[in-house]
PDB file of C-alpha atoms in Angstrom:
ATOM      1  CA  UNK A   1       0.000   0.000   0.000  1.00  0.00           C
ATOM      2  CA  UNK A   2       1.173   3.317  -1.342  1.00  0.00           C
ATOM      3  CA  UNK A   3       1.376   6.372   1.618  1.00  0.00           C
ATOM      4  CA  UNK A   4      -0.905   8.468   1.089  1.00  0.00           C
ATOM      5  CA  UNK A   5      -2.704  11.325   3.167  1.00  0.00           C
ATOM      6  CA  UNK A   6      -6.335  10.541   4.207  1.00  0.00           C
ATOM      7  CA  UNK A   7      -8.971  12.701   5.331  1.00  0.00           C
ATOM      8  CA  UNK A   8     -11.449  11.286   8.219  1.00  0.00           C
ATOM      9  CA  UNK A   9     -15.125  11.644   8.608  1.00  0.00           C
ATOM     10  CA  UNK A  10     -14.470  14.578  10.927  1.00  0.00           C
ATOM     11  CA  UNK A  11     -12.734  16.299   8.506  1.00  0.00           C
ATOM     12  CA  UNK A  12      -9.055  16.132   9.742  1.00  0.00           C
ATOM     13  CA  UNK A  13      -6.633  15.228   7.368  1.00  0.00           C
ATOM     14  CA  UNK A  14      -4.367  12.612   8.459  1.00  0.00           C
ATOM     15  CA  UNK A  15      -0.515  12.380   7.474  1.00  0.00           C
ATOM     16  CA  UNK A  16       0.571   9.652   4.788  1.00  0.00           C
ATOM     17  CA  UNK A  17       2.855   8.799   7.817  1.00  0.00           C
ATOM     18  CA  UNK A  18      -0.671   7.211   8.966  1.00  0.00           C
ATOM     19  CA  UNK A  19      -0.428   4.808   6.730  1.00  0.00           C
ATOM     20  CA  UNK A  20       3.106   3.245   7.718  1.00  0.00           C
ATOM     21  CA  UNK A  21       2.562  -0.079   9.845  1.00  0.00           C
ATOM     22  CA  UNK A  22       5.078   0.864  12.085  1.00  0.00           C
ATOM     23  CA  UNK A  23       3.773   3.727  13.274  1.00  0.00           C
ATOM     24  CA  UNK A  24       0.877   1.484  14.906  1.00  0.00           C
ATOM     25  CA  UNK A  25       3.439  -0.557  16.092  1.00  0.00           C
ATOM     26  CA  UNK A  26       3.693  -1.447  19.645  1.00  0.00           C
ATOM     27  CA  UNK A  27       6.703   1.631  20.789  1.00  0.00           C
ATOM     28  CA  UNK A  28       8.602  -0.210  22.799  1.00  0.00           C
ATOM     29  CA  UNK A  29       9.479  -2.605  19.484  1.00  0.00           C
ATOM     30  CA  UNK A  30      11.523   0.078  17.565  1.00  0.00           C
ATOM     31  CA  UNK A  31      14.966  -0.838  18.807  1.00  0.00           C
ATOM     32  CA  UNK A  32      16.539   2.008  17.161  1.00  0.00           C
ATOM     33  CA  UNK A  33      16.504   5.039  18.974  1.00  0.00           C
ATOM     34  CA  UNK A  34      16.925   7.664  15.840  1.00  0.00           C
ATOM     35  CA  UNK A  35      13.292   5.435  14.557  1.00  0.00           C
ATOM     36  CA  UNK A  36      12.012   5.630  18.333  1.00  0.00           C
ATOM     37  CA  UNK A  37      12.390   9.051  18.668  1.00  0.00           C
ATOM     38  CA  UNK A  38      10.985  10.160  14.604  1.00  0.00           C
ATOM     39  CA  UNK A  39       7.931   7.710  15.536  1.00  0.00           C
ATOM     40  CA  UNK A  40       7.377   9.692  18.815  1.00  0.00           C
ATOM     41  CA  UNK A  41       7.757  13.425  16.683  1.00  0.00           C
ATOM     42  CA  UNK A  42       5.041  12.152  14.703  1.00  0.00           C
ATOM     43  CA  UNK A  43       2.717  10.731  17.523  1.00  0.00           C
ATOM     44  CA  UNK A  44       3.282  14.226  18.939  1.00  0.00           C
ATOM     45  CA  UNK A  45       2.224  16.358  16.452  1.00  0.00           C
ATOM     46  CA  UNK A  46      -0.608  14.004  15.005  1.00  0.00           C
ATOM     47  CA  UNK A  47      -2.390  13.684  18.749  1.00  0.00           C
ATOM     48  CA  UNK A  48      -1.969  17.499  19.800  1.00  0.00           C
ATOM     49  CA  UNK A  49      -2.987  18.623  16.009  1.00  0.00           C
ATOM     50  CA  UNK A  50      -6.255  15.783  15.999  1.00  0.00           C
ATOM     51  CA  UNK A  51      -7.164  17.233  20.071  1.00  0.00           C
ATOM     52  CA  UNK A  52      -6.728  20.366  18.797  1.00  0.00           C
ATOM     53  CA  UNK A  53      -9.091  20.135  15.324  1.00  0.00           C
ATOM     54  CA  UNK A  54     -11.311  17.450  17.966  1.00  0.00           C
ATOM     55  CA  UNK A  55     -11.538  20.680  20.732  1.00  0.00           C
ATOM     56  CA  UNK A  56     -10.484  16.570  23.191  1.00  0.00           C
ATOM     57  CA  UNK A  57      -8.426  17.530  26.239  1.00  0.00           C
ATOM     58  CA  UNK A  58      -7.799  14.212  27.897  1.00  0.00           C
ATOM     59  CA  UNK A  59      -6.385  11.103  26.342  1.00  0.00           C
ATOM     60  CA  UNK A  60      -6.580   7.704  27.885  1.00  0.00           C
ATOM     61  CA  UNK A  61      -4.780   4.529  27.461  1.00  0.00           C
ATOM     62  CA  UNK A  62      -8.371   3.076  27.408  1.00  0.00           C
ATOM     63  CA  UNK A  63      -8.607   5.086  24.381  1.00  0.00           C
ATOM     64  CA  UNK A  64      -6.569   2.866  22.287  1.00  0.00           C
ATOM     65  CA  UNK A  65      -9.674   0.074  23.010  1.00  0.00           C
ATOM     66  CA  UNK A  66     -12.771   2.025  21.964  1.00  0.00           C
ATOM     67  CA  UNK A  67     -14.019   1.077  18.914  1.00  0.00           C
ATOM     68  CA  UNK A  68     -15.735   4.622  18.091  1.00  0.00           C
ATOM     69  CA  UNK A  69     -14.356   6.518  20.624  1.00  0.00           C
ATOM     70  CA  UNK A  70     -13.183  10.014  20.151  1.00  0.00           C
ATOM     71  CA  UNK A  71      -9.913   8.868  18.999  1.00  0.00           C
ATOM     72  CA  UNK A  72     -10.530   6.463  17.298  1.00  0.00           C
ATOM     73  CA  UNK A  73      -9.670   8.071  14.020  1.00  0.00           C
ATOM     74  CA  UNK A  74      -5.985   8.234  14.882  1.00  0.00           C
ATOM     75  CA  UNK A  75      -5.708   5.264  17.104  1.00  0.00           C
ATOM     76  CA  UNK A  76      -6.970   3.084  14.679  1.00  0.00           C
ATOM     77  CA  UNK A  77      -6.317   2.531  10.954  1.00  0.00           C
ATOM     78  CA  UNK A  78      -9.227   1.138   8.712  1.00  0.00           C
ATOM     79  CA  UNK A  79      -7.033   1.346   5.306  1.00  0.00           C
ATOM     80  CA  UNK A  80      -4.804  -1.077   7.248  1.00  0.00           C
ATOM     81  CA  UNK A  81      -6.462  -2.405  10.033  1.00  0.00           C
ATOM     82  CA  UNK A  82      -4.026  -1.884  12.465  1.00  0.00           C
ATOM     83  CA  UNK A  83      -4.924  -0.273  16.012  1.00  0.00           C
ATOM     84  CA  UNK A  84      -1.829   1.136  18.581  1.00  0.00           C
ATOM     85  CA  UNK A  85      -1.597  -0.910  21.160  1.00  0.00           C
ATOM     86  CA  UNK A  86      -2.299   0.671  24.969  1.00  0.00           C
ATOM     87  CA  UNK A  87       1.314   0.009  25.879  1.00  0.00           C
ATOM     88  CA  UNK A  88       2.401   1.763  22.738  1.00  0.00           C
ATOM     89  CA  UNK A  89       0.374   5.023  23.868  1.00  0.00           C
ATOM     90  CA  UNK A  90       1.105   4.404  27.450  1.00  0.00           C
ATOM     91  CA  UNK A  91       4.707   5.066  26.632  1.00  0.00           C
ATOM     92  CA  UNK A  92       3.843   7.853  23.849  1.00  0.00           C
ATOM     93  CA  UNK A  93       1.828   9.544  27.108  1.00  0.00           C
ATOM     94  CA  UNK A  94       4.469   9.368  28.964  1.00  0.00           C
ATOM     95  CA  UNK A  95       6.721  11.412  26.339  1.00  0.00           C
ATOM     96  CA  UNK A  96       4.209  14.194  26.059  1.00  0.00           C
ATOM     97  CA  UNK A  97       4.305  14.515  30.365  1.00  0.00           C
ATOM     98  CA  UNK A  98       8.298  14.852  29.929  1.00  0.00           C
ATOM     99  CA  UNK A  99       8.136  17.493  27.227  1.00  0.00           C
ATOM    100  CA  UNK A 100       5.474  19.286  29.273  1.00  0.00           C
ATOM    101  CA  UNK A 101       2.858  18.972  26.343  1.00  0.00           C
ATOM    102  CA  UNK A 102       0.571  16.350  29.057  1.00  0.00           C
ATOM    103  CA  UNK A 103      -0.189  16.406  32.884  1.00  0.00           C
ATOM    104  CA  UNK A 104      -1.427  13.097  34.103  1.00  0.00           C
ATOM    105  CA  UNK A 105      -4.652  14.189  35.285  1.00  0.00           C
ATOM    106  CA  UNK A 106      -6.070  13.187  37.856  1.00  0.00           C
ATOM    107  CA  UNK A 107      -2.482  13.699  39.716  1.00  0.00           C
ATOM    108  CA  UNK A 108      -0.690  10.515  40.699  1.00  0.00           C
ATOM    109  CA  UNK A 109      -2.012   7.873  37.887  1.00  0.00           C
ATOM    110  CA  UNK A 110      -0.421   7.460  34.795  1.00  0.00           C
ATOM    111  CA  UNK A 111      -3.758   5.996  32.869  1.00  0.00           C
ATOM    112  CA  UNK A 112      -4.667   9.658  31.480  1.00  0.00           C
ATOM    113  CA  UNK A 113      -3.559  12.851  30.597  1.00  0.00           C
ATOM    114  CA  UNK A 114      -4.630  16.472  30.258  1.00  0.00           C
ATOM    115  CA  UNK A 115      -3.041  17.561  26.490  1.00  0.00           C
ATOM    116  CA  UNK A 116      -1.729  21.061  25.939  1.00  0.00           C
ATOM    117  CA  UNK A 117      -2.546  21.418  22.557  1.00  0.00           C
ATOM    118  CA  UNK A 118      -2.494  24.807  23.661  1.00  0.00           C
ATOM    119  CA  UNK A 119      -0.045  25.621  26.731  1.00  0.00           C
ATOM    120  CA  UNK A 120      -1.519  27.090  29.659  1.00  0.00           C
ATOM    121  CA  UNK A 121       0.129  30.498  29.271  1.00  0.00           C
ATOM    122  CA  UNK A 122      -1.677  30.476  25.543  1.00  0.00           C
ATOM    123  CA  UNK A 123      -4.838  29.771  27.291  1.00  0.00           C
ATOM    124  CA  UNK A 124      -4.080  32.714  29.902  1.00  0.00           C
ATOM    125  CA  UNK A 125      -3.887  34.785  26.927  1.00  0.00           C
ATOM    126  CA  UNK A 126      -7.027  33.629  25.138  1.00  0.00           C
ATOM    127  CA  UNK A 127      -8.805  34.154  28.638  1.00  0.00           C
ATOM    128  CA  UNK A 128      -7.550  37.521  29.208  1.00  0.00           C
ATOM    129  CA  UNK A 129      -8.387  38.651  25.534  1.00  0.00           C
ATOM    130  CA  UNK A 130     -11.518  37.102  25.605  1.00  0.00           C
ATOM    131  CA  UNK A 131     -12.411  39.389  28.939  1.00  0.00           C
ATOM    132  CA  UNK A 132     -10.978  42.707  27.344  1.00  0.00           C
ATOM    133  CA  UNK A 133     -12.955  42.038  24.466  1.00  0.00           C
ATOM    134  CA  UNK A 134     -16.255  41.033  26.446  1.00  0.00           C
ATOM    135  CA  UNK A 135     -15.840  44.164  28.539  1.00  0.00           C
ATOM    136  CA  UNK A 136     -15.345  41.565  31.643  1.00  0.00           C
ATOM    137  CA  UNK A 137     -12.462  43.387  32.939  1.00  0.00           C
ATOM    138  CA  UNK A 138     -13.257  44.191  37.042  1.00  0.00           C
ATOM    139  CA  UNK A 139     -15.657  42.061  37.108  1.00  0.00           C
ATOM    140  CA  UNK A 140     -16.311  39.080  39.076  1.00  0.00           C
ATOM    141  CA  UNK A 141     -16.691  36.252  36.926  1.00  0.00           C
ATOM    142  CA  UNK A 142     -16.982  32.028  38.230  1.00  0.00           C
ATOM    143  CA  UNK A 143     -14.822  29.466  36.056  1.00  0.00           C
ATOM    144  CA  UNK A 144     -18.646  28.183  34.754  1.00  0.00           C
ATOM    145  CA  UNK A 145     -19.506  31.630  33.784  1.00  0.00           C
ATOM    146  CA  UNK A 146     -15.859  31.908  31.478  1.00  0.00           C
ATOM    147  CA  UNK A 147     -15.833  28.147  30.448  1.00  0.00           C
ATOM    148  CA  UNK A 148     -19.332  28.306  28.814  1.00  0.00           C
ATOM    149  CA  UNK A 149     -20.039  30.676  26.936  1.00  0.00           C
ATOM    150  CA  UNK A 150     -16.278  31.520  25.111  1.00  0.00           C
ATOM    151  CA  UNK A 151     -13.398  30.270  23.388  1.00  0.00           C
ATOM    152  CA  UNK A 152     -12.673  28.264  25.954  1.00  0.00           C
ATOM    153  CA  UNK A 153     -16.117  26.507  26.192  1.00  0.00           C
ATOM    154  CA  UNK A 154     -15.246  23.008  26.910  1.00  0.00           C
ATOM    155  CA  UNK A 155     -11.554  23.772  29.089  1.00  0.00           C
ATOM    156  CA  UNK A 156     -11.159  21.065  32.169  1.00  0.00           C
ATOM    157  CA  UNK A 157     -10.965  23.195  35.429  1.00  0.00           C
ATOM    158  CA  UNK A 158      -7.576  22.174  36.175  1.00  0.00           C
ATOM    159  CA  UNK A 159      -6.505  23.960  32.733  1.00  0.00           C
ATOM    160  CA  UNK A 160      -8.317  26.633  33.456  1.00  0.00           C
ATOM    161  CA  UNK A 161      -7.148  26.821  37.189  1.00  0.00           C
ATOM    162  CA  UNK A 162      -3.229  26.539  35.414  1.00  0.00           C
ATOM    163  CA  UNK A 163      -4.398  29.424  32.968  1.00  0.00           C
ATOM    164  CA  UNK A 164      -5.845  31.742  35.376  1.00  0.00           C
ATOM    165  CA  UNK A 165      -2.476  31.252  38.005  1.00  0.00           C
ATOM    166  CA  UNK A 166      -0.032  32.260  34.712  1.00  0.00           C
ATOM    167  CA  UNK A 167      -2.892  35.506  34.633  1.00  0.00           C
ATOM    168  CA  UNK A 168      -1.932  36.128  38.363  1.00  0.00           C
ATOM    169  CA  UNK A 169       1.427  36.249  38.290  1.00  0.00           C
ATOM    170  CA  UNK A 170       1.688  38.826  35.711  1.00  0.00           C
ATOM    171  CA  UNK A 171      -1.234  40.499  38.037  1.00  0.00           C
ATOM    172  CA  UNK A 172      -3.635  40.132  35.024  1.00  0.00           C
ATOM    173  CA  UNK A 173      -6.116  38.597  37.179  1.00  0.00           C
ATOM    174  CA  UNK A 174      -7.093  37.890  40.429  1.00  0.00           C
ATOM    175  CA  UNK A 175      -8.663  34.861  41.870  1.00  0.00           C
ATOM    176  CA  UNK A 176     -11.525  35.151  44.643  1.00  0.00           C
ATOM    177  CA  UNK A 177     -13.549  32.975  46.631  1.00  0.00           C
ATOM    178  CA  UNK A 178     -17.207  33.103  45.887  1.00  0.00           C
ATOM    179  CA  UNK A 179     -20.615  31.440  47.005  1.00  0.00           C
ATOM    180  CA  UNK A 180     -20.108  29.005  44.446  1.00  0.00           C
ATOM    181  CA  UNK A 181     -16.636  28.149  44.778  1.00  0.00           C
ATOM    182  CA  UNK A 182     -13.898  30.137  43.108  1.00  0.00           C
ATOM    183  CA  UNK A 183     -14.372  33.029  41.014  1.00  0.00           C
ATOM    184  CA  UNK A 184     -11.797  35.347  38.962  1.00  0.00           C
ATOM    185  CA  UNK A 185     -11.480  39.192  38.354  1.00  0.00           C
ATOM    186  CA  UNK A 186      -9.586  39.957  35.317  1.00  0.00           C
ATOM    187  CA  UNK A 187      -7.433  43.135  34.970  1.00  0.00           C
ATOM    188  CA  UNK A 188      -5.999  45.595  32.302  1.00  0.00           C
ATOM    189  CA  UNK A 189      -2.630  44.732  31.472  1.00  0.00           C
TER     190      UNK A 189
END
């Protein structure tokens, strides 16, 4: 079979590298560690690119199981029926946690992570430009009130939590206790 690029239902457009058997292989089979390392580039940039077209935030080794699932159109290759084993992604999450692309999430497991497809200080700025733009600046605002209706619609807590802190420390923001929980006032820069 020829390498060719593919496009999925969902529209993404996979890399001809999709089509190459070994890059469905189990990782811990490429011996080589120039091959290791090339197949691990191009895990990176297909997951965090498919997340990011996807709007998925957290990846699971169960994930390379579901028939269906939300990954499923990267973890699993009709054209050549081949699917990447758990241990392979296992080890491919892993990678992303030391490059500081993943947090495991919840702490202290190492079954799923949180994907930066965007890093938290991006997502500080996306926050803080959202609220200048809204006219949100001084006012109170809870993390259900920012996460629903904007751009970051969808955002775990804990990446929102890690974007408002990078919005603190450059005293762009403030976070405040509320009746509902927690609750941030955004500032002028």
């Amino acid at each position: 079979m020829a390498l060719s690029t593919h496009t999925t239902p969902s529209g993404f457009l996979l890399p001809s590298i999709h089509s190459a058997p070994p890059l469905l292989h189990a990782h811990s089979e490429q011996p080589n560690q120039y091959t290791h390392a090339h197949l691990t580039e191009q895990w990176t940039r297909l997951i965090l690119t498919y997340a990011r077209h996807k709007r998925l935030f957290i990846l699971r080794i169960e994930d390379a199981k579901v028939p269906g699932g939300d990954w499923d159109e990267i973890l699993y290759n009709e054209r050549i029926k081949r699917r990447i084993p758990p241990s392979y992604l296992s080890s491919f999450m892993a990678a992303l946690v030391a490059q500081n692309l993943a947090v495991y999430e919840p702490a202290k497991q190492t079954r799923a992570v949180l994907l930066h497809w965007r890093l938290p200080e991006e997502w500080a700025d996306v926050l803080h430009s959202w609220a200048t733009a809204t006219g949100q600046l001084n006012t109170i605002l809870t993390f259900y009130e920012i996460s629903v209706p904007s751009p970051l619609s969808g955002i775990p807590i804990p990446l929102l939590r890690r974007a408002i802190t990078v919005l603190s420390h450059s005293n762009r923001a403030q976070i405040i206790g509320v009746a509902d929980g927690k609750g941030v006032r955004f500032f002028v820069r």
